[in-house]
Amino acid sequence: MDDELRRKKLKLVRRLIREGYLRSRPCIKAFLKVPRERFVWPGYEKYAYQDTPLPLGDTGQTISAPHMCAYLIEAMNLDVGMRVLEIGTGSGYQAALLAECVAPSDLNKSMWGHVVSIEIDEELVEFAKRNLSRTGYYNRVTVIHGDGSLGWPPLSNEEIYDRILLTAAAPDIPTPLVKQLKKGGILISPLGRGYLQDLVKVVKDENGRIKKDFLLKVAFVPLRGRWGWRR
Ligand code: SAH
């Protein structure tokens, strides 16, 4: 990384800490570790450490703003060794941050958790795979081309994941994803249509009951697929 980018990255991290988006040591470490400039669309590298979403070519999709990525990893309360499912891989940047939290680079591989990330757009699947493999995340993140609203494996009723994150706004929490969340697990999703949606946190308690809490207003792209929006 050149000095200019390194300086911008440190400045952004300090700002995200000051603004309260980054709060915990593991999340700050993850943020410092993952090179956002290697996940943005070619030509956008110099904007990698501005706190703004960036377009992913002409796919109509975007890589979320750094403060949102930071907010999400903090809100998910991640721990080393967890299994995480992400719906909407996009660039792969958020998936790399998740991986760095559940499978930190400086920790023995035997303690690593794993991230499964599903993307519906074929071009972005290839883009994300390339980004994740050249930054060393290919063995901590599995990228799958498909409809993430069905979960992974699709429609499995097994409680597989400690954490689930949707990075596209759904009409309601997709039922298959609630089923695949472990007891004690947390699912975070933007819900609703229009420019601003509600980011909600769903917790599944030890009896399998669901509690939903509103976190904040957010702007994500719409979820497609079986539990997504009909066009
Ligand atoms: N997390 C991404 C940004 C996600 S943008 C990043 O870090 O770059 C939201 C993504 O969700 C888009 O790439 C879009 O194609 C994808 N998407 C929308 N509906 C989907 C579905 N049903 N299954 C999987 N991916 C979906």
PDB file of C-alpha atoms and ligand atoms in Angstrom:
ATOM      1  CA  MET A   1       0.000   0.000   0.000  1.00  0.00           C
ATOM      2  CA  ASP A   2       1.432   3.428  -0.798  1.00  0.00           C
ATOM      3  CA  ASP A   3       1.983   6.020   1.940  1.00  0.00           C
ATOM      4  CA  GLU A   4      -0.862   8.231   0.796  1.00  0.00           C
ATOM      5  CA  LEU A   5      -3.412   5.374   1.103  1.00  0.00           C
ATOM      6  CA  ARG A   6      -1.987   4.265   4.444  1.00  0.00           C
ATOM      7  CA  ARG A   7      -2.357   7.812   5.779  1.00  0.00           C
ATOM      8  CA  LYS A   8      -5.956   8.027   4.525  1.00  0.00           C
ATOM      9  CA  LYS A   9      -6.775   4.637   6.036  1.00  0.00           C
ATOM     10  CA  LEU A  10      -5.471   5.598   9.479  1.00  0.00           C
ATOM     11  CA  LYS A  11      -7.334   8.894   9.294  1.00  0.00           C
ATOM     12  CA  LEU A  12     -10.572   7.078   8.443  1.00  0.00           C
ATOM     13  CA  VAL A  13     -10.132   4.541  11.244  1.00  0.00           C
ATOM     14  CA  ARG A  14      -9.529   7.345  13.762  1.00  0.00           C
ATOM     15  CA  ARG A  15     -12.646   9.099  12.531  1.00  0.00           C
ATOM     16  CA  LEU A  16     -14.787   5.932  12.761  1.00  0.00           C
ATOM     17  CA  ILE A  17     -13.570   5.426  16.340  1.00  0.00           C
ATOM     18  CA  ARG A  18     -14.290   9.072  17.208  1.00  0.00           C
ATOM     19  CA  GLU A  19     -17.771   8.856  15.674  1.00  0.00           C
ATOM     20  CA  GLY A  20     -18.498   5.677  17.628  1.00  0.00           C
ATOM     21  CA  TYR A  21     -18.790   3.281  14.661  1.00  0.00           C
ATOM     22  CA  LEU A  22     -15.676   1.299  15.622  1.00  0.00           C
ATOM     23  CA  ARG A  23     -15.609   0.412  19.327  1.00  0.00           C
ATOM     24  CA  SER A  24     -13.948  -2.932  20.018  1.00  0.00           C
ATOM     25  CA  ARG A  25     -10.364  -4.057  19.569  1.00  0.00           C
ATOM     26  CA  PRO A  26     -11.125  -7.025  17.235  1.00  0.00           C
ATOM     27  CA  CYS A  27     -13.239  -4.824  14.939  1.00  0.00           C
ATOM     28  CA  ILE A  28     -10.611  -2.058  14.835  1.00  0.00           C
ATOM     29  CA  LYS A  29      -7.954  -4.684  14.082  1.00  0.00           C
ATOM     30  CA  ALA A  30     -10.088  -6.184  11.316  1.00  0.00           C
ATOM     31  CA  PHE A  31     -10.682  -2.777   9.803  1.00  0.00           C
ATOM     32  CA  LEU A  32      -6.970  -1.957   9.815  1.00  0.00           C
ATOM     33  CA  LYS A  33      -6.146  -5.339   8.286  1.00  0.00           C
ATOM     34  CA  VAL A  34      -8.545  -5.585   5.312  1.00  0.00           C
ATOM     35  CA  PRO A  35      -7.373  -3.556   2.273  1.00  0.00           C
ATOM     36  CA  ARG A  36     -10.550  -1.838   0.959  1.00  0.00           C
ATOM     37  CA  GLU A  37      -8.569  -0.514  -2.030  1.00  0.00           C
ATOM     38  CA  ARG A  38      -8.365  -4.100  -3.312  1.00  0.00           C
ATOM     39  CA  PHE A  39     -12.154  -4.567  -3.204  1.00  0.00           C
ATOM     40  CA  VAL A  40     -13.334  -1.375  -4.936  1.00  0.00           C
ATOM     41  CA  TRP A  41     -14.033  -1.381  -8.690  1.00  0.00           C
ATOM     42  CA  PRO A  42     -10.897  -0.719 -10.789  1.00  0.00           C
ATOM     43  CA  GLY A  43     -10.268   3.015 -11.021  1.00  0.00           C
ATOM     44  CA  TYR A  44     -11.802   3.786  -7.610  1.00  0.00           C
ATOM     45  CA  GLU A  45      -8.745   2.842  -5.514  1.00  0.00           C
ATOM     46  CA  LYS A  46      -7.976   6.432  -4.571  1.00  0.00           C
ATOM     47  CA  TYR A  47     -11.450   6.788  -3.031  1.00  0.00           C
ATOM     48  CA  ALA A  48     -11.126   3.578  -0.983  1.00  0.00           C
ATOM     49  CA  TYR A  49     -10.752   5.406   2.337  1.00  0.00           C
ATOM     50  CA  GLN A  50     -13.402   8.051   1.841  1.00  0.00           C
ATOM     51  CA  ASP A  51     -16.427   7.292   3.982  1.00  0.00           C
ATOM     52  CA  THR A  52     -18.798   6.761   1.091  1.00  0.00           C
ATOM     53  CA  PRO A  53     -20.432   3.890  -0.834  1.00  0.00           C
ATOM     54  CA  LEU A  54     -18.880   3.280  -4.277  1.00  0.00           C
ATOM     55  CA  PRO A  55     -20.454   1.842  -7.455  1.00  0.00           C
ATOM     56  CA  LEU A  56     -19.525  -1.710  -8.484  1.00  0.00           C
ATOM     57  CA  GLY A  57     -19.032  -1.110 -12.235  1.00  0.00           C
ATOM     58  CA  ASP A  58     -22.323  -0.901 -14.077  1.00  0.00           C
ATOM     59  CA  THR A  59     -23.986  -3.708 -12.101  1.00  0.00           C
ATOM     60  CA  GLY A  60     -26.169  -1.126 -10.280  1.00  0.00           C
ATOM     61  CA  GLN A  61     -24.837  -2.445  -6.949  1.00  0.00           C
ATOM     62  CA  THR A  62     -22.551  -0.677  -4.491  1.00  0.00           C
ATOM     63  CA  ILE A  63     -19.879  -1.441  -1.913  1.00  0.00           C
ATOM     64  CA  SER A  64     -21.261  -0.014   1.347  1.00  0.00           C
ATOM     65  CA  ALA A  65     -19.693   3.004   3.047  1.00  0.00           C
ATOM     66  CA  PRO A  66     -16.946   2.135   5.562  1.00  0.00           C
ATOM     67  CA  HIS A  67     -18.951   3.465   8.537  1.00  0.00           C
ATOM     68  CA  MET A  68     -21.798   1.080   7.662  1.00  0.00           C
ATOM     69  CA  CYS A  69     -19.414  -1.893   7.346  1.00  0.00           C
ATOM     70  CA  ALA A  70     -17.916  -0.933  10.718  1.00  0.00           C
ATOM     71  CA  TYR A  71     -21.333  -0.529  12.331  1.00  0.00           C
ATOM     72  CA  LEU A  72     -22.391  -3.975  11.070  1.00  0.00           C
ATOM     73  CA  ILE A  73     -19.374  -5.897  12.376  1.00  0.00           C
ATOM     74  CA  GLU A  74     -19.777  -4.219  15.784  1.00  0.00           C
ATOM     75  CA  ALA A  75     -23.529  -4.874  15.923  1.00  0.00           C
ATOM     76  CA  MET A  76     -23.055  -8.553  15.064  1.00  0.00           C
ATOM     77  CA  ASN A  77     -21.044  -9.195  18.214  1.00  0.00           C
ATOM     78  CA  LEU A  78     -18.746 -11.637  16.418  1.00  0.00           C
ATOM     79  CA  ASP A  79     -16.357 -14.043  18.043  1.00  0.00           C
ATOM     80  CA  VAL A  80     -13.451 -16.168  16.856  1.00  0.00           C
ATOM     81  CA  GLY A  81     -14.607 -19.552  15.522  1.00  0.00           C
ATOM     82  CA  MET A  82     -18.138 -18.526  14.525  1.00  0.00           C
ATOM     83  CA  ARG A  83     -19.918 -19.617  11.334  1.00  0.00           C
ATOM     84  CA  VAL A  84     -21.338 -16.627   9.485  1.00  0.00           C
ATOM     85  CA  LEU A  85     -23.666 -16.375   6.489  1.00  0.00           C
ATOM     86  CA  GLU A  86     -23.745 -13.206   4.387  1.00  0.00           C
ATOM     87  CA  ILE A  87     -26.378 -12.509   1.727  1.00  0.00           C
ATOM     88  CA  GLY A  88     -25.054 -10.128  -0.951  1.00  0.00           C
ATOM     89  CA  THR A  89     -21.292 -10.593  -1.428  1.00  0.00           C
ATOM     90  CA  GLY A  90     -20.914  -7.608  -3.794  1.00  0.00           C
ATOM     91  CA  SER A  91     -17.202  -6.796  -3.767  1.00  0.00           C
ATOM     92  CA  GLY A  92     -16.382  -9.260  -0.968  1.00  0.00           C
ATOM     93  CA  TYR A  93     -15.185  -6.447   1.331  1.00  0.00           C
ATOM     94  CA  GLN A  94     -17.764  -6.954   4.084  1.00  0.00           C
ATOM     95  CA  ALA A  95     -17.168 -10.723   3.875  1.00  0.00           C
ATOM     96  CA  ALA A  96     -13.429 -10.140   4.392  1.00  0.00           C
ATOM     97  CA  LEU A  97     -14.170  -7.990   7.462  1.00  0.00           C
ATOM     98  CA  LEU A  98     -16.439 -10.725   8.838  1.00  0.00           C
ATOM     99  CA  ALA A  99     -13.722 -13.312   8.159  1.00  0.00           C
ATOM    100  CA  GLU A 100     -11.093 -11.203   9.899  1.00  0.00           C
ATOM    101  CA  CYS A 101     -13.352 -11.138  13.006  1.00  0.00           C
ATOM    102  CA  VAL A 102     -14.169 -14.868  13.154  1.00  0.00           C
ATOM    103  CA  ALA A 103     -10.871 -16.080  11.660  1.00  0.00           C
ATOM    104  CA  PRO A 104      -8.169 -13.466  12.367  1.00  0.00           C
ATOM    105  CA  SER A 105      -5.077 -13.674  10.146  1.00  0.00           C
ATOM    106  CA  ASP A 106      -2.740 -13.743  13.152  1.00  0.00           C
ATOM    107  CA  LEU A 107      -4.477 -16.672  14.833  1.00  0.00           C
ATOM    108  CA  ASN A 108      -3.827 -20.388  14.436  1.00  0.00           C
ATOM    109  CA  LYS A 109      -5.996 -21.804  11.622  1.00  0.00           C
ATOM    110  CA  SER A 110      -7.374 -24.493  13.942  1.00  0.00           C
ATOM    111  CA  MET A 111      -9.351 -21.739  15.740  1.00  0.00           C
ATOM    112  CA  TRP A 112     -10.748 -20.179  12.581  1.00  0.00           C
ATOM    113  CA  GLY A 113     -14.460 -19.854  11.969  1.00  0.00           C
ATOM    114  CA  HIS A 114     -15.866 -19.538   8.463  1.00  0.00           C
ATOM    115  CA  VAL A 115     -17.915 -17.171   6.308  1.00  0.00           C
ATOM    116  CA  VAL A 116     -20.302 -18.327   3.581  1.00  0.00           C
ATOM    117  CA  SER A 117     -21.350 -15.457   1.312  1.00  0.00           C
ATOM    118  CA  ILE A 118     -24.009 -15.727  -1.400  1.00  0.00           C
ATOM    119  CA  GLU A 119     -24.285 -13.418  -4.425  1.00  0.00           C
ATOM    120  CA  ILE A 120     -27.005 -13.504  -7.082  1.00  0.00           C
ATOM    121  CA  ASP A 121     -25.139 -11.487  -9.761  1.00  0.00           C
ATOM    122  CA  GLU A 122     -22.721 -13.697 -11.689  1.00  0.00           C
ATOM    123  CA  GLU A 123     -20.321 -10.884 -12.622  1.00  0.00           C
ATOM    124  CA  LEU A 124     -20.000  -9.886  -8.955  1.00  0.00           C
ATOM    125  CA  VAL A 125     -19.420 -13.509  -7.896  1.00  0.00           C
ATOM    126  CA  GLU A 126     -16.330 -13.557 -10.131  1.00  0.00           C
ATOM    127  CA  PHE A 127     -15.260 -10.079  -8.945  1.00  0.00           C
ATOM    128  CA  ALA A 128     -15.582 -10.983  -5.253  1.00  0.00           C
ATOM    129  CA  LYS A 129     -13.812 -14.333  -5.679  1.00  0.00           C
ATOM    130  CA  ARG A 130     -10.897 -12.586  -7.366  1.00  0.00           C
ATOM    131  CA  ASN A 131     -10.696  -9.909  -4.644  1.00  0.00           C
ATOM    132  CA  LEU A 132     -10.904 -12.431  -1.800  1.00  0.00           C
ATOM    133  CA  SER A 133      -8.329 -14.774  -3.266  1.00  0.00           C
ATOM    134  CA  ARG A 134      -5.699 -12.113  -4.007  1.00  0.00           C
ATOM    135  CA  THR A 135      -6.066 -10.706  -0.471  1.00  0.00           C
ATOM    136  CA  GLY A 136      -5.719 -14.126   1.177  1.00  0.00           C
ATOM    137  CA  TYR A 137      -9.323 -14.747   2.278  1.00  0.00           C
ATOM    138  CA  TYR A 138     -10.192 -17.598  -0.130  1.00  0.00           C
ATOM    139  CA  ASN A 139      -9.921 -20.263   2.600  1.00  0.00           C
ATOM    140  CA  ARG A 140     -11.970 -18.280   5.165  1.00  0.00           C
ATOM    141  CA  VAL A 141     -14.780 -17.148   2.858  1.00  0.00           C
ATOM    142  CA  THR A 142     -16.775 -19.422   0.536  1.00  0.00           C
ATOM    143  CA  VAL A 143     -18.526 -17.412  -2.187  1.00  0.00           C
ATOM    144  CA  ILE A 144     -21.594 -19.024  -3.720  1.00  0.00           C
ATOM    145  CA  HIS A 145     -23.543 -17.960  -6.809  1.00  0.00           C
ATOM    146  CA  GLY A 146     -27.233 -18.192  -6.019  1.00  0.00           C
ATOM    147  CA  ASP A 147     -30.297 -16.789  -4.284  1.00  0.00           C
ATOM    148  CA  GLY A 148     -29.196 -16.090  -0.720  1.00  0.00           C
ATOM    149  CA  SER A 149     -32.768 -15.641   0.504  1.00  0.00           C
ATOM    150  CA  LEU A 150     -33.030 -19.462   0.432  1.00  0.00           C
ATOM    151  CA  GLY A 151     -30.055 -19.811   2.790  1.00  0.00           C
ATOM    152  CA  TRP A 152     -27.193 -22.261   2.284  1.00  0.00           C
ATOM    153  CA  PRO A 153     -27.618 -25.144   1.658  1.00  0.00           C
ATOM    154  CA  PRO A 154     -30.830 -23.868   0.012  1.00  0.00           C
ATOM    155  CA  LEU A 155     -33.903 -24.423   2.229  1.00  0.00           C
ATOM    156  CA  SER A 156     -32.019 -26.581   4.727  1.00  0.00           C
ATOM    157  CA  ASN A 157     -33.842 -26.663   8.077  1.00  0.00           C
ATOM    158  CA  GLU A 158     -30.674 -27.163  10.071  1.00  0.00           C
ATOM    159  CA  GLU A 159     -29.539 -24.477  12.524  1.00  0.00           C
ATOM    160  CA  ILE A 160     -26.123 -23.861  10.995  1.00  0.00           C
ATOM    161  CA  TYR A 161     -25.071 -20.254  11.530  1.00  0.00           C
ATOM    162  CA  ASP A 162     -24.090 -18.227  14.608  1.00  0.00           C
ATOM    163  CA  ARG A 163     -24.574 -14.999  12.683  1.00  0.00           C
ATOM    164  CA  ILE A 164     -26.416 -14.018   9.498  1.00  0.00           C
ATOM    165  CA  LEU A 165     -26.061 -10.683   7.695  1.00  0.00           C
ATOM    166  CA  LEU A 166     -28.156  -9.418   4.784  1.00  0.00           C
ATOM    167  CA  THR A 167     -26.568  -6.536   2.883  1.00  0.00           C
ATOM    168  CA  ALA A 168     -29.645  -5.990   0.676  1.00  0.00           C
ATOM    169  CA  ALA A 169     -33.023  -4.763   1.942  1.00  0.00           C
ATOM    170  CA  ALA A 170     -35.723  -7.451   2.256  1.00  0.00           C
ATOM    171  CA  PRO A 171     -39.533  -7.120   2.463  1.00  0.00           C
ATOM    172  CA  ASP A 172     -39.378  -9.271   5.607  1.00  0.00           C
ATOM    173  CA  ILE A 173     -36.817 -11.612   7.180  1.00  0.00           C
ATOM    174  CA  PRO A 174     -36.611 -14.616   4.801  1.00  0.00           C
ATOM    175  CA  THR A 175     -38.033 -17.652   6.670  1.00  0.00           C
ATOM    176  CA  PRO A 176     -35.250 -20.035   5.513  1.00  0.00           C
ATOM    177  CA  LEU A 177     -32.660 -17.732   7.114  1.00  0.00           C
ATOM    178  CA  VAL A 178     -34.447 -17.689  10.477  1.00  0.00           C
ATOM    179  CA  LYS A 179     -34.479 -21.502  10.354  1.00  0.00           C
ATOM    180  CA  GLN A 180     -30.736 -21.668   9.643  1.00  0.00           C
ATOM    181  CA  LEU A 181     -29.857 -19.353  12.547  1.00  0.00           C
ATOM    182  CA  LYS A 182     -28.575 -21.212  15.634  1.00  0.00           C
ATOM    183  CA  LYS A 183     -30.233 -20.731  19.017  1.00  0.00           C
ATOM    184  CA  GLY A 184     -28.571 -17.745  20.641  1.00  0.00           C
ATOM    185  CA  GLY A 185     -27.708 -16.488  17.145  1.00  0.00           C
ATOM    186  CA  ILE A 186     -28.036 -12.974  15.725  1.00  0.00           C
ATOM    187  CA  LEU A 187     -29.345 -11.981  12.283  1.00  0.00           C
ATOM    188  CA  ILE A 188     -29.071  -8.431  10.974  1.00  0.00           C
ATOM    189  CA  SER A 189     -30.994  -7.159   7.981  1.00  0.00           C
ATOM    190  CA  PRO A 190     -32.224  -3.963   6.368  1.00  0.00           C
ATOM    191  CA  LEU A 191     -36.013  -4.215   5.948  1.00  0.00           C
ATOM    192  CA  GLY A 192     -38.313  -2.183   3.728  1.00  0.00           C
ATOM    193  CA  ARG A 193     -38.520  -0.409   0.424  1.00  0.00           C
ATOM    194  CA  GLY A 194     -37.630   3.104  -0.671  1.00  0.00           C
ATOM    195  CA  TYR A 195     -34.477   5.118  -0.163  1.00  0.00           C
ATOM    196  CA  LEU A 196     -34.272   4.564   3.593  1.00  0.00           C
ATOM    197  CA  GLN A 197     -34.993   1.249   5.285  1.00  0.00           C
ATOM    198  CA  ASP A 198     -34.967  -0.023   8.872  1.00  0.00           C
ATOM    199  CA  LEU A 199     -31.909  -1.960   9.952  1.00  0.00           C
ATOM    200  CA  VAL A 200     -33.164  -4.635  12.358  1.00  0.00           C
ATOM    201  CA  LYS A 201     -31.462  -7.085  14.660  1.00  0.00           C
ATOM    202  CA  VAL A 202     -33.103 -10.467  15.181  1.00  0.00           C
ATOM    203  CA  VAL A 203     -32.093 -12.636  18.120  1.00  0.00           C
ATOM    204  CA  LYS A 204     -33.143 -16.291  18.378  1.00  0.00           C
ATOM    205  CA  ASP A 205     -33.304 -17.295  22.034  1.00  0.00           C
ATOM    206  CA  GLU A 206     -32.542 -20.711  23.527  1.00  0.00           C
ATOM    207  CA  ASN A 207     -36.182 -21.764  23.038  1.00  0.00           C
ATOM    208  CA  GLY A 208     -36.082 -20.800  19.379  1.00  0.00           C
ATOM    209  CA  ARG A 209     -38.190 -17.664  19.934  1.00  0.00           C
ATOM    210  CA  ILE A 210     -37.447 -14.575  17.845  1.00  0.00           C
ATOM    211  CA  LYS A 211     -37.001 -11.040  19.118  1.00  0.00           C
ATOM    212  CA  LYS A 212     -36.715  -8.163  16.641  1.00  0.00           C
ATOM    213  CA  ASP A 213     -35.159  -4.775  17.468  1.00  0.00           C
ATOM    214  CA  PHE A 214     -34.862  -1.647  15.359  1.00  0.00           C
ATOM    215  CA  LEU A 215     -31.272  -0.355  15.105  1.00  0.00           C
ATOM    216  CA  LEU A 216     -31.221   2.602  12.688  1.00  0.00           C
ATOM    217  CA  LYS A 217     -32.269   3.964   9.295  1.00  0.00           C
ATOM    218  CA  VAL A 218     -30.055   2.759   6.420  1.00  0.00           C
ATOM    219  CA  ALA A 219     -29.825   2.865   2.600  1.00  0.00           C
ATOM    220  CA  PHE A 220     -29.223  -0.523   0.956  1.00  0.00           C
ATOM    221  CA  VAL A 221     -30.064  -1.938  -2.481  1.00  0.00           C
ATOM    222  CA  PRO A 222     -33.214  -4.128  -2.684  1.00  0.00           C
ATOM    223  CA  LEU A 223     -32.989  -7.884  -2.087  1.00  0.00           C
ATOM    224  CA  ARG A 224     -33.863  -9.985  -5.139  1.00  0.00           C
ATOM    225  CA  GLY A 225     -34.724 -13.690  -5.298  1.00  0.00           C
ATOM    226  CA  ARG A 226     -37.501 -15.814  -3.787  1.00  0.00           C
ATOM    227  CA  TRP A 227     -37.898 -13.785  -0.550  1.00  0.00           C
ATOM    228  CA  GLY A 228     -36.892 -10.528  -2.232  1.00  0.00           C
ATOM    229  CA  TRP A 229     -38.870  -7.848  -4.020  1.00  0.00           C
ATOM    230  CA  ARG A 230     -40.865  -8.718  -7.139  1.00  0.00           C
ATOM    231  CA  ARG A 231     -39.940  -6.414 -10.020  1.00  0.00           C
TER     232      ARG A 231
HETATM  233  N1  SAH B   1     -21.657  -6.590   1.054  1.00  0.00           N
HETATM  234  C1  SAH B   1     -21.268  -6.019  -0.231  1.00  0.00           C
HETATM  235  C2  SAH B   1     -22.226  -4.980  -0.750  1.00  0.00           C
HETATM  236  C3  SAH B   1     -23.522  -5.567  -1.037  1.00  0.00           C
HETATM  237  S1  SAH B   1     -24.571  -4.720  -2.178  1.00  0.00           S
HETATM  238  C4  SAH B   1     -19.860  -5.487  -0.201  1.00  0.00           C
HETATM  239  O1  SAH B   1     -19.197  -5.545   0.849  1.00  0.00           O
HETATM  240  O2  SAH B   1     -19.375  -5.046  -1.240  1.00  0.00           O
HETATM  241  C5  SAH B   1     -25.857  -5.944  -2.133  1.00  0.00           C
HETATM  242  C6  SAH B   1     -25.595  -7.164  -2.967  1.00  0.00           C
HETATM  243  O3  SAH B   1     -26.663  -8.081  -2.753  1.00  0.00           O
HETATM  244  C7  SAH B   1     -25.540  -6.905  -4.464  1.00  0.00           C
HETATM  245  O4  SAH B   1     -24.321  -7.334  -4.964  1.00  0.00           O
HETATM  246  C8  SAH B   1     -26.703  -7.753  -5.012  1.00  0.00           C
HETATM  247  O5  SAH B   1     -26.423  -8.320  -6.286  1.00  0.00           O
HETATM  248  C9  SAH B   1     -26.854  -8.824  -3.944  1.00  0.00           C
HETATM  249  N2  SAH B   1     -28.157  -9.503  -3.853  1.00  0.00           N
HETATM  250  C10 SAH B   1     -29.400  -8.989  -3.980  1.00  0.00           C
HETATM  251  N3  SAH B   1     -30.324  -9.946  -3.788  1.00  0.00           N
HETATM  252  C11 SAH B   1     -29.659 -11.106  -3.538  1.00  0.00           C
HETATM  253  C12 SAH B   1     -30.053 -12.457  -3.250  1.00  0.00           C
HETATM  254  N4  SAH B   1     -31.344 -12.827  -3.189  1.00  0.00           N
HETATM  255  N5  SAH B   1     -29.087 -13.374  -3.038  1.00  0.00           N
HETATM  256  C13 SAH B   1     -27.767 -13.042  -3.090  1.00  0.00           C
HETATM  257  N6  SAH B   1     -27.338 -11.790  -3.361  1.00  0.00           N
HETATM  258  C14 SAH B   1     -28.264 -10.826  -3.568  1.00  0.00           C
END
